[in-house]
Coordinates of C-alpha atoms in Angstrom, one line a residue:
M31 CA 58.3 -84.9 -72.3
P32 CA 59.8 -81.9 -71.2
T33 CA 61.1 -81.1 -67.9
T34 CA 59.5 -78.5 -65.7
G35 CA 61.7 -75.6 -64.4
G36 CA 63.4 -75.5 -68.0
P37 CA 64.4 -71.8 -69.3
G38 CA 60.4 -71.1 -70.7
A39 CA 58.8 -72.3 -67.4
G40 CA 56.5 -69.8 -66.0
R41 CA 56.8 -67.5 -68.2
P42 CA 53.9 -65.9 -70.2
G43 CA 52.7 -68.1 -72.8
S44 CA 53.9 -71.4 -71.2
R45 CA 51.8 -74.3 -70.9
P46 CA 49.0 -74.3 -67.9
G47 CA 50.1 -76.2 -64.6
A48 CA 53.7 -74.4 -65.3
F49 CA 55.6 -73.9 -61.7
T50 CA 56.2 -70.7 -60.7
P51 CA 59.4 -70.0 -58.8
R52 CA 59.0 -67.8 -55.3
R53 CA 60.5 -64.1 -55.6
A54 CA 64.2 -64.0 -55.5
P55 CA 65.5 -63.7 -51.8
G56 CA 66.3 -60.5 -50.6
S57 CA 63.6 -58.7 -52.5
R58 CA 61.8 -55.4 -51.5
R59 CA 58.5 -57.0 -51.0
S60 CA 59.6 -60.0 -49.3
G61 CA 60.5 -60.2 -45.7
V62 CA 62.2 -63.4 -46.1
G63 CA 65.4 -62.0 -46.8
L64 CA 65.3 -59.4 -43.5
S65 CA 67.7 -60.4 -41.1
M66 CA 66.9 -60.8 -37.9
D67 CA 68.4 -56.7 -36.8
Q68 CA 66.2 -55.5 -39.5
R69 CA 63.2 -57.5 -38.1
G70 CA 64.1 -56.7 -34.4
L71 CA 64.4 -53.2 -35.4
R72 CA 61.2 -53.1 -37.5
N73 CA 59.2 -54.6 -34.7
R74 CA 60.7 -51.8 -32.1
W75 CA 59.4 -48.6 -34.0
G76 CA 56.0 -50.3 -34.9
L77 CA 56.1 -51.1 -30.6
A78 CA 57.1 -47.3 -29.9
F79 CA 54.7 -46.1 -32.4
M80 CA 51.7 -47.9 -30.9
I81 CA 52.9 -47.0 -27.2
T82 CA 53.0 -43.5 -28.4
L83 CA 49.7 -43.8 -29.5
L84 CA 48.4 -45.3 -26.4
V85 CA 50.3 -42.7 -24.1
L86 CA 48.7 -39.8 -25.9
V87 CA 44.8 -41.2 -25.7
V88 CA 45.5 -42.2 -22.2
C89 CA 47.0 -38.7 -21.3
K90 CA 44.1 -36.6 -23.0
L91 CA 41.7 -39.2 -20.6
A92 CA 43.5 -37.9 -17.9
V93 CA 43.3 -34.1 -19.0
L94 CA 39.3 -34.4 -19.7
Q95 CA 38.8 -36.6 -16.3
G96 CA 41.5 -35.0 -14.3
V97 CA 41.5 -31.5 -15.2
D98 CA 38.6 -30.3 -17.2
G99 CA 36.2 -33.1 -16.0
A100 CA 35.1 -30.4 -13.1
A101 CA 34.7 -27.9 -15.8
Y102 CA 32.5 -30.3 -18.0
A103 CA 30.6 -31.5 -15.3
N104 CA 30.0 -28.0 -14.3
A105 CA 29.1 -26.5 -17.3
A106 CA 26.8 -29.7 -17.8
E107 CA 25.2 -28.8 -14.5
Q108 CA 24.9 -25.0 -15.1
D109 CA 23.0 -26.0 -17.9
R110 CA 20.5 -27.9 -16.1
L111 CA 20.2 -25.1 -13.5
R112 CA 17.2 -22.7 -13.4
T113 CA 17.1 -19.8 -11.1
F114 CA 13.4 -18.7 -10.0
P115 CA 12.7 -15.4 -8.2
L116 CA 11.0 -15.6 -4.8
D117 CA 8.8 -12.6 -4.5
A118 CA 8.2 -11.5 -0.9
L119 CA 4.4 -11.0 -0.1
R120 CA 3.9 -7.8 -0.1
G121 CA 2.9 -6.1 3.2
A122 CA -1.1 -5.2 4.1
V123 CA -2.4 -1.7 4.7
L124 CA -5.1 -1.5 7.5
D125 CA -7.0 1.2 9.1
R126 CA -6.3 1.8 12.4
D127 CA -8.8 -1.1 13.7
G128 CA -6.8 -3.8 11.4
N129 CA -9.5 -3.8 9.0
P130 CA -7.8 -4.1 5.3
F131 CA -7.6 -1.4 2.7
A132 CA -5.2 -3.9 1.2
Y133 CA -3.5 -7.1 0.8
T134 CA -1.6 -10.0 -1.5
V135 CA -2.5 -13.3 -1.9
D136 CA -0.2 -16.1 -3.9
A137 CA -0.7 -16.3 -7.6
S138 CA 1.5 -17.8 -10.3
K139 CA 2.1 -17.0 -13.8
V140 CA 2.2 -20.0 -16.0
V141 CA 4.8 -19.9 -18.8
A142 CA 6.3 -22.2 -21.2
D143 CA 9.3 -23.4 -23.2
P144 CA 8.1 -24.4 -26.5
E145 CA 11.3 -25.8 -27.6
V146 CA 10.7 -28.4 -24.8
V147 CA 7.3 -29.0 -25.5
A148 CA 6.6 -32.5 -26.8
D149 CA 3.1 -31.8 -28.7
P150 CA 1.7 -28.2 -28.6
E151 CA -2.0 -28.8 -29.5
R152 CA -2.2 -31.6 -26.8
T153 CA -0.7 -29.5 -24.4
A154 CA -3.2 -26.7 -25.3
L155 CA -6.0 -29.2 -25.2
A156 CA -4.8 -30.0 -21.5
L157 CA -4.5 -26.7 -20.2
T158 CA -7.7 -24.8 -21.8
T159 CA -9.9 -25.7 -19.1
L160 CA -7.7 -24.8 -16.3
L161 CA -6.3 -21.5 -17.8
D162 CA -9.8 -20.6 -19.5
V163 CA -7.8 -19.7 -22.7
P164 CA -8.8 -20.9 -26.4
V165 CA -7.1 -23.8 -27.5
P166 CA -6.1 -22.1 -30.7
E167 CA -4.4 -19.2 -28.9
L168 CA -2.6 -21.6 -26.4
T169 CA -1.4 -23.6 -29.5
E170 CA 0.0 -20.7 -31.2
K171 CA 2.2 -19.5 -28.2
L172 CA 3.1 -22.9 -27.7
S173 CA 4.3 -23.2 -31.4
R174 CA 6.7 -20.5 -31.5
D175 CA 10.6 -20.2 -32.2
S176 CA 11.1 -18.7 -28.9
R177 CA 12.2 -19.9 -25.3
Y178 CA 9.8 -18.2 -22.9
V179 CA 6.0 -17.7 -23.4
V180 CA 3.5 -16.2 -20.9
L181 CA 0.4 -18.2 -21.0
A182 CA -1.5 -16.8 -18.1
N183 CA -1.3 -14.5 -15.6
Q184 CA -2.1 -14.1 -11.6
V185 CA -3.4 -17.6 -11.7
P186 CA -4.5 -19.0 -8.5
P187 CA -2.7 -21.8 -6.2
E188 CA -5.4 -24.5 -6.9
T189 CA -5.1 -24.1 -10.2
T190 CA -1.5 -24.1 -10.5
D191 CA -1.2 -27.6 -8.6
A192 CA -3.6 -28.8 -10.9
I193 CA -1.6 -28.2 -13.9
D194 CA 1.6 -29.2 -11.7
A195 CA 0.0 -33.0 -11.5
L196 CA -0.3 -33.3 -15.3
E197 CA 3.7 -33.0 -15.7
L198 CA 3.5 -31.3 -18.8
P199 CA 7.1 -30.8 -20.4
G200 CA 8.0 -27.1 -20.6
V201 CA 5.3 -25.9 -19.1
L202 CA 6.4 -24.4 -15.7
K203 CA 5.2 -21.4 -13.2
E204 CA 6.3 -18.3 -11.9
P205 CA 5.2 -15.9 -9.1
D206 CA 3.0 -13.4 -10.3
P207 CA 0.9 -12.6 -6.5
V208 CA -2.1 -10.4 -6.8
R209 CA -3.1 -7.5 -4.7
L210 CA -6.2 -6.7 -3.3
Y211 CA -8.3 -3.7 -2.6
P212 CA -11.7 -5.2 -0.5
A213 CA -12.8 -1.6 0.8
G214 CA -13.2 -0.8 -3.1
T215 CA -13.0 3.1 -3.6
V216 CA -13.1 3.8 0.0
G217 CA -9.8 5.4 0.8
G218 CA -8.9 4.4 -2.6
Q219 CA -7.0 8.5 -3.2
V220 CA -5.2 7.7 0.1
I221 CA -4.0 4.0 0.0
G222 CA -2.7 4.4 -4.0
F223 CA -2.1 1.4 -6.2
V224 CA 0.9 -1.1 -7.4
G225 CA 1.4 -1.2 -11.1
R226 CA 1.7 -4.6 -13.1
D227 CA 5.3 -4.6 -11.9
G228 CA 4.0 -5.0 -8.2
E229 CA 5.7 -1.5 -7.2
G230 CA 4.0 1.0 -5.9
L231 CA 2.7 4.0 -8.1
A232 CA 0.5 6.1 -5.9
G233 CA -0.5 6.9 -2.1
I234 CA 0.8 4.9 0.9
E235 CA 1.8 2.4 -1.7
R236 CA 4.2 4.5 -3.2
T237 CA 5.4 6.3 0.3
F238 CA 5.8 2.9 2.0
E239 CA 7.3 0.9 -1.1
E240 CA 10.2 0.1 0.7
E241 CA 8.5 -1.2 3.7
L242 CA 5.5 -2.9 2.1
A243 CA 7.7 -4.5 -0.5
G244 CA 10.0 -6.8 1.5
T245 CA 12.9 -8.5 -0.1
P246 CA 12.6 -11.0 -2.8
G247 CA 14.6 -14.4 -2.5
S248 CA 15.5 -17.1 -5.2
R249 CA 15.4 -20.7 -5.8
R250 CA 17.9 -22.5 -7.9
V251 CA 17.2 -25.8 -8.8
E252 CA 18.2 -28.6 -11.2
V253 CA 16.1 -29.3 -13.8
G254 CA 15.5 -32.5 -16.5
S255 CA 14.9 -32.6 -20.2
G256 CA 10.9 -31.7 -19.4
G257 CA 11.8 -28.5 -17.2
Y258 CA 10.6 -30.5 -14.0
P259 CA 13.3 -30.4 -11.1
I260 CA 15.4 -33.5 -10.7
P261 CA 14.2 -35.2 -7.5
S262 CA 18.0 -35.9 -6.2
G263 CA 19.0 -32.7 -8.0
I264 CA 20.3 -29.6 -6.7
D265 CA 17.6 -27.0 -5.0
E266 CA 19.1 -24.6 -2.8
S267 CA 16.9 -21.5 -1.8
T268 CA 17.1 -18.1 -0.3
P269 CA 13.7 -17.4 1.3
A270 CA 12.1 -13.8 0.9
T271 CA 11.2 -11.7 3.7
D272 CA 7.7 -10.4 3.3
G273 CA 6.8 -6.8 3.4
D274 CA 5.8 -4.8 6.8
S275 CA 1.9 -3.7 7.3
V276 CA 1.3 -0.2 7.9
T277 CA -1.6 0.6 9.9
L278 CA -3.0 4.2 9.0
T279 CA -5.1 6.5 11.6
L280 CA -7.9 6.3 9.2
D281 CA -11.3 4.7 10.5
Q282 CA -12.5 2.7 7.6
D283 CA -16.4 3.2 8.8
L284 CA -15.9 6.9 8.8
Q285 CA -13.9 7.2 5.6
Y286 CA -17.3 5.3 4.0
V287 CA -19.5 7.7 5.5
T288 CA -17.4 10.8 4.4
E289 CA -17.1 9.4 1.2
Q290 CA -20.9 8.6 0.6
R291 CA -21.5 12.6 1.9
L292 CA -19.5 13.9 -0.9
A293 CA -20.7 11.5 -3.4
E294 CA -24.1 13.1 -2.7
S295 CA -22.5 16.5 -3.0
C296 CA -21.0 15.2 -6.3
A297 CA -24.6 14.5 -7.6
D298 CA -26.4 17.6 -7.1
G299 CA -25.4 19.0 -10.7
A300 CA -23.5 22.0 -9.9
T301 CA -20.6 20.4 -7.8
T302 CA -17.6 18.8 -9.8
R303 CA -15.2 18.4 -6.9
A304 CA -15.8 18.0 -3.6
S305 CA -13.4 17.1 -0.5
A306 CA -13.4 16.4 3.3
V307 CA -10.8 15.7 5.9
V308 CA -11.5 14.8 10.0
L309 CA -8.6 15.4 12.0
D310 CA -8.4 14.3 15.6
V311 CA -7.9 17.7 17.4
R312 CA -5.2 16.3 20.1
S313 CA -2.9 14.2 18.2
G314 CA -3.4 15.8 14.4
E315 CA -4.2 12.3 13.5
V316 CA -6.3 11.7 9.7
V317 CA -9.0 10.0 10.7
A318 CA -11.1 10.4 7.3
M319 CA -10.0 11.5 4.3
G320 CA -11.8 11.9 1.1
S321 CA -12.7 13.0 -2.4
C322 CA -15.2 12.6 -5.2
P323 CA -14.9 11.9 -7.8
G324 CA -12.7 8.7 -6.3
Y325 CA -11.6 5.9 -7.8
D326 CA -11.2 2.3 -7.4
P327 CA -6.9 1.0 -6.9
G328 CA -7.9 -2.1 -8.3
N329 CA -9.3 -0.9 -11.6
Y330 CA -7.0 2.4 -11.6
S331 CA -6.4 1.4 -15.4
E332 CA -9.8 2.0 -16.1
T333 CA -10.2 5.3 -14.5
D334 CA -8.9 9.0 -16.0
P335 CA -5.6 9.6 -15.0
D336 CA -5.9 13.1 -13.8
L337 CA -8.3 11.7 -11.0
L338 CA -5.5 9.6 -9.7
G339 CA -3.8 11.7 -7.4
N340 CA -4.9 13.0 -4.1
P341 CA -6.6 16.4 -4.3
L342 CA -6.7 17.0 -0.7
V343 CA -2.9 17.3 -0.6
S344 CA -2.1 18.1 -4.1
S345 CA -4.7 20.9 -5.5
V346 CA -4.9 24.0 -4.1
F347 CA -7.4 26.8 -4.4
E348 CA -8.0 30.2 -2.4
P349 CA -10.4 29.1 0.5
G350 CA -12.1 32.6 0.8
S351 CA -13.6 33.4 4.1
V352 CA -12.5 30.5 6.5
M353 CA -9.0 32.5 6.6
K354 CA -10.5 35.3 8.4
A355 CA -10.1 33.2 11.6
V356 CA -6.0 33.1 11.4
T357 CA -6.7 37.4 10.3
L358 CA -8.9 38.0 13.6
A359 CA -6.4 35.6 15.6
A360 CA -3.6 37.6 15.0
A361 CA -5.5 40.8 16.0
L362 CA -6.7 39.6 19.4
E363 CA -2.8 37.7 19.9
E364 CA -1.4 41.2 19.1
G365 CA -3.9 43.0 21.3
V366 CA -5.3 45.2 18.6
A367 CA -8.9 44.0 19.5
E368 CA -11.3 41.6 21.8
P369 CA -14.4 39.6 20.9
G370 CA -16.3 42.4 22.1
T371 CA -14.6 45.5 20.5
V372 CA -17.1 47.6 18.7
L373 CA -16.0 49.0 15.0
S374 CA -18.1 51.1 12.9
V375 CA -17.7 49.1 9.7
N376 CA -18.9 50.5 6.0
G377 CA -20.1 47.9 3.3
H378 CA -17.0 49.1 1.2
I379 CA -13.3 49.6 1.5
Q380 CA -10.8 51.0 -0.6
A381 CA -7.8 48.7 -0.9
G382 CA -5.1 50.1 -3.6
D383 CA -6.9 51.0 -7.4
R384 CA -10.0 48.9 -6.2
V385 CA -12.9 48.8 -3.7
V386 CA -13.2 45.6 -1.6
T387 CA -17.2 45.3 -0.2
D388 CA -19.2 42.9 1.8
A389 CA -21.2 40.1 0.5
H390 CA -23.4 43.4 -0.3
D391 CA -22.8 46.8 0.1
H392 CA -24.2 48.7 3.3
A393 CA -24.2 51.8 5.1
P394 CA -22.1 51.5 8.2
V395 CA -22.8 48.9 10.8
D396 CA -21.3 49.0 14.6
W397 CA -20.4 45.5 15.1
T398 CA -18.4 43.6 17.4
V399 CA -15.2 41.7 16.5
T400 CA -17.3 38.5 16.9
G401 CA -19.8 40.0 14.9
I402 CA -17.8 40.9 12.0
L403 CA -16.7 36.8 12.0
A404 CA -20.1 35.8 12.6
K405 CA -21.5 38.1 9.5
S406 CA -18.4 37.3 7.7
S407 CA -17.6 40.8 7.3
N408 CA -14.8 41.6 4.3
V409 CA -14.4 45.0 5.3
G410 CA -14.5 44.6 9.4
T411 CA -11.7 41.8 8.5
I412 CA -9.4 44.0 6.4
M413 CA -9.7 46.7 8.9
L414 CA -8.6 44.6 11.6
A415 CA -6.0 43.4 9.5
R416 CA -4.3 46.9 8.9
E417 CA -4.1 47.3 12.4
V418 CA -1.9 44.0 12.7
G419 CA 0.3 45.0 9.8
D420 CA 1.1 42.9 6.8
E421 CA 4.3 41.6 8.4
K422 CA 2.8 40.4 11.3
L423 CA 0.0 39.1 9.5
E424 CA 2.4 37.2 7.4
Q425 CA 4.0 35.9 10.0
Y426 CA 0.8 34.2 11.6
L427 CA -0.3 32.9 8.4
R428 CA 3.0 30.8 8.3
A429 CA 3.2 30.1 11.9
F430 CA -0.5 28.3 11.2
G431 CA 1.1 26.2 8.4
L432 CA 0.8 28.1 5.1
G433 CA 3.2 28.1 2.5
D434 CA 4.3 25.1 3.5
T435 CA 3.9 21.5 3.7
T436 CA 2.4 19.6 6.6
G437 CA 4.6 16.8 5.9
I438 CA 1.8 14.1 6.1
E439 CA 3.1 10.5 4.6
L440 CA 1.9 11.1 1.4
P441 CA 3.3 12.0 -2.1
G442 CA 2.8 15.0 -4.0
E443 CA 1.8 17.5 -1.2
S444 CA 1.6 20.6 -2.0
A445 CA 2.9 23.9 -0.2
G446 CA 0.5 26.1 -1.5
I447 CA 0.9 29.8 -2.3
L448 CA 1.8 32.5 -0.2
Q449 CA 4.1 35.1 -1.4
D450 CA 6.2 37.4 1.2
S451 CA 4.1 40.7 2.6
E452 CA 7.1 42.5 1.2
D453 CA 5.5 41.9 -2.4
W454 CA 1.8 42.5 -1.1
S455 CA 0.1 45.2 -2.8
G456 CA -2.5 47.3 -1.1
V457 CA -5.3 44.9 -3.2
R458 CA -3.3 41.9 -2.2
A459 CA -2.7 42.5 1.3
A460 CA -6.5 43.2 1.5
N461 CA -7.4 39.9 -0.2
I462 CA -5.2 37.9 1.7
A463 CA -7.1 39.1 5.0
I464 CA -10.0 37.6 3.6
G465 CA -8.8 34.2 1.6
Q466 CA -8.3 35.4 -1.7
G467 CA -5.1 35.6 -3.0
I468 CA -3.3 33.0 -1.2
S469 CA -3.9 29.4 -2.2
V470 CA -4.1 26.3 0.4
T471 CA -5.0 22.4 0.4
T472 CA -7.9 21.3 2.2
L473 CA -5.5 19.8 4.5
Q474 CA -3.6 23.0 5.1
M475 CA -7.0 24.4 6.1
A476 CA -7.8 21.7 8.4
S477 CA -4.8 22.2 10.3
I478 CA -5.4 25.7 10.8
Y479 CA -8.5 25.1 12.9
Q480 CA -6.9 22.1 14.4
A481 CA -4.7 24.6 16.4
I482 CA -7.3 26.4 17.4
A483 CA -9.2 24.1 18.7
N484 CA -6.2 22.7 20.6
D485 CA -5.6 25.1 22.7
G486 CA -3.1 27.2 20.1
V487 CA -1.1 24.1 19.5
R488 CA -0.6 23.2 16.1
V489 CA 0.3 19.4 15.7
P490 CA 1.4 18.3 12.2
P491 CA -1.2 16.2 10.6
R492 CA -0.1 12.6 10.3
I493 CA -2.3 9.5 8.4
V494 CA 0.4 6.4 9.8
E495 CA -0.3 5.2 12.9
A496 CA 2.5 2.4 12.8
V497 CA 4.3 -0.1 11.1
T498 CA 4.2 -4.1 11.7
G499 CA 7.2 -6.6 10.7
P500 CA 6.6 -9.7 9.2
D501 CA 7.9 -10.9 12.7
G502 CA 5.2 -8.8 14.4
K503 CA 7.2 -6.0 15.8
V504 CA 5.6 -3.0 15.9
T505 CA 6.9 0.2 15.4
E506 CA 4.9 3.2 16.2
T507 CA 5.0 6.7 14.3
P508 CA 6.2 9.1 16.5
E509 CA 3.2 11.8 17.7
P510 CA 4.9 14.9 16.0
E511 CA 5.9 17.5 18.3
G512 CA 3.3 20.5 18.7
T513 CA 4.1 24.1 17.9
R514 CA 2.2 27.3 19.9
V515 CA 0.8 29.3 17.6
I516 CA -1.1 31.7 19.7
S517 CA -2.0 31.4 23.4
S518 CA -4.4 29.5 25.4
E519 CA -6.3 32.4 26.1
T520 CA -6.6 33.7 22.2
A521 CA -7.6 30.2 21.5
D522 CA -10.9 30.2 23.7
K523 CA -12.0 33.4 22.5
M524 CA -11.4 32.0 19.1
A525 CA -13.8 29.3 20.2
Y526 CA -16.4 31.5 20.8
M527 CA -16.5 33.7 18.1
L528 CA -16.1 30.7 16.0
E529 CA -19.4 29.2 17.7
A530 CA -21.3 32.5 17.0
V531 CA -20.9 31.6 13.2
V532 CA -23.2 29.1 13.9
G533 CA -25.3 30.7 16.5
P534 CA -28.5 32.7 15.9
G535 CA -27.5 36.0 13.3
G536 CA -24.5 33.9 12.0
T537 CA -23.7 32.9 8.6
A538 CA -24.1 28.9 9.0
P539 CA -26.9 27.5 11.1
L540 CA -26.8 24.7 9.1
G541 CA -23.9 23.5 10.6
Q542 CA -25.3 23.0 13.6
I543 CA -25.3 19.4 15.5
E544 CA -28.2 18.7 17.8
G545 CA -26.8 18.3 21.7
F546 CA -23.1 19.8 20.4
R547 CA -21.7 23.0 20.6
V548 CA -20.1 23.5 17.4
A549 CA -17.5 26.3 16.2
G550 CA -16.6 26.8 12.5
K551 CA -16.7 29.2 9.7
T552 CA -17.9 29.4 6.4
G553 CA -16.1 30.6 3.2
T554 CA -17.0 31.3 -0.4
A555 CA -14.2 32.2 -2.6
Q556 CA -14.1 33.2 -6.7
R557 CA -12.4 30.0 -8.4
A558 CA -9.5 30.6 -10.7
N559 CA -10.9 29.7 -14.7
P560 CA -8.2 27.4 -16.1
D561 CA -9.5 28.4 -19.5
C562 CA -8.6 31.8 -19.6
N563 CA -6.1 31.9 -16.5
C564 CA -8.7 34.5 -14.7
Y565 CA -11.3 34.5 -12.4
E566 CA -14.6 35.5 -15.3
G567 CA -16.2 31.9 -15.5
G568 CA -14.7 29.9 -13.0
G569 CA -17.3 30.1 -10.9
Y570 CA -16.6 29.4 -6.9
V571 CA -15.2 27.3 -4.0
T572 CA -17.6 27.2 -0.8
T573 CA -15.9 25.7 2.2
F574 CA -16.7 25.1 5.8
V575 CA -14.2 24.3 8.4
G576 CA -14.7 23.6 12.3
F577 CA -15.0 21.7 15.3
A578 CA -17.0 19.9 18.2
P579 CA -17.5 19.9 21.1
A580 CA -17.0 24.0 21.0
D581 CA -16.4 23.6 24.8
D582 CA -14.4 20.4 24.6
P583 CA -13.0 19.9 20.6
Q584 CA -12.6 16.3 19.7
Y585 CA -12.8 16.4 15.9
V586 CA -12.1 19.1 13.1
V587 CA -13.8 18.7 9.6
A588 CA -12.8 20.8 6.6
V589 CA -15.0 20.5 3.7
D590 CA -14.9 22.3 0.4
L591 CA -16.6 22.3 -3.1
E592 CA -15.7 23.1 -6.3
R593 CA -18.6 24.8 -8.3
P594 CA -18.0 26.4 -11.5
T595 CA -21.3 27.1 -11.9
S596 CA -23.0 28.3 -8.7
D597 CA -22.5 31.0 -6.5
A598 CA -24.0 29.2 -3.1
E599 CA -22.3 30.4 0.1
G600 CA -20.5 27.6 2.0
G601 CA -22.8 28.2 4.8
Q602 CA -25.7 26.9 2.6
V603 CA -23.9 24.4 0.8
A604 CA -20.7 23.2 2.9
A605 CA -21.8 23.7 6.2
P606 CA -24.7 20.3 5.7
V607 CA -21.9 18.6 4.6
F608 CA -19.7 19.3 7.3
A609 CA -22.4 18.9 10.1
D610 CA -23.2 15.2 8.6
I611 CA -19.9 13.9 8.6
L612 CA -18.8 15.6 12.5
R613 CA -22.2 14.1 13.6
Y614 CA -21.4 10.7 12.4
A615 CA -17.6 11.2 13.7
L616 CA -18.9 12.1 17.1
T617 CA -22.1 9.6 17.7
A618 CA -19.3 6.6 16.5
D619 CA -16.6 7.4 18.7
S620 CA -19.3 7.8 21.8
V621 CA -18.3 11.5 22.4
V622 CA -20.7 13.0 24.9
P623 CA -22.8 15.8 24.6
S624 CA -22.2 19.4 25.5
G625 CA -22.9 19.5 29.1
T626 CA -23.1 23.6 28.8
A627 CA -25.5 25.4 26.7
R628 CA -24.1 27.8 24.2
P629 CA -23.6 31.6 25.4
D630 CA -25.1 34.7 24.0
F631 CA -23.1 36.2 21.6
V632 CA -23.2 40.1 21.5
L633 CA -23.3 41.0 17.3
T634 CA -23.4 44.5 17.7
G635 CA -23.0 47.4 20.0
T636 CA -22.2 50.8 20.1
P637 CA -18.2 51.8 19.4

């Protein structure tokens, strides 16, 4: 039997079961032959590598937690923070008795983040009834590739409360207050309106934008994945400061009556525009100011843009014979004439290269200065104006406020048109004396008569009584300083002469008010035709301005009617409107009827 471990043992081809010897000591693939020093060195290098790796990991963790941890945490927190604006509640606009013309109520804009909305169709089904928006429309919005969509605007609080209770992921709300105008068209041209962004665009809303708007605040809140605030998260707010309320000098009831009466005029088929303003004689406060056609500030977008202004302060026209009061006041003040002075007045007069006539040409008539005003004689007025002189007449016109803005707290006020006297031609000087060749606003026209009624002192008109802060602090508008235009004696004489206009033989008996002595003046002026930039085919502007009681003036009312197809005189169409408005103002304010009888007026005489 062969012995094991022989020369051929363990080789290929040897018989099965033959013993295979171990690798030779010292082989590279075996550690058996390593010395103790070698093994120790290997273990030390392995340990060093493991320690180095562990130190790197620990250092990285230390950096992440100790150095960058705050930054990462802050970044994560910032990603969860949302800042929402807190709109200030816009202040109210009130009449002199506290009745609201405009105020704001809370409402919200319902919005969504489609990326957070889990199921657009189910969310739409939950919201459709509350928002009154069809399911397909909501589903389409909620399925958009966007982070922000608006589902509904100006949603009332009770509805948003119901939506909040549903806790729909991704559905949120933002402030979207609603501006309301409870008086509708009443005072609309004065109040103005706000745009979709809540900014005042016209009227008082625009002039007092800064006061009414207040100061917005903000809320910073930490939200979860559904977009809802985390109860224990960050919730910081900077409260908004609500806007001030503005109290006007307007009387809402008188404003309504004024606008109703003007609307009747605009419905007569001949009047395309009618305007009126009521002033308190002593303070210059505007008690009513309206025009037709007007508009509802709550639906301004449905109104012709050309009608969104306030024509009483922005539109100018040639006033006609109402301006004769200024010419005659200048004549009295300069000592040129007295109410009883008699002039022989022809029916026509040469003015430059033209001839100016009275309403109807006539033979010479001996009229007193009172009669010249009562009969509205163009020729007699021009005769007196020439005695005053162009330069002096211009001084009186400007002293009465013409050619300059009144300074009322409304946007878009026009200064009117008044040329320097050095540029007047002969015909222009004659025309200006009788109210042609000069342009005014309705408010300027009323201001002239306020000065006459107020003992000769002109007080600039104003329409804001006070501003009240959200804390209740009231800041009253200071009364403007008056300017004496004519003497008290001249003012009394003018009142007497103006009272003759509505008396027997005057041009405006329809301006009378039972129980009250009334003073005023008619006007009928050619209206410029915008189609040809000429007078032909432009029709007329008829006016009436006056005050009552003549013996103790309280209110001034100015009326002008634009009548492109009619030449009816102011005493026929404007005087009745004036009387109706002034009658209501006097009775509503419980003004005591005149205690003295109207004087007997001397209109003619012997020179």
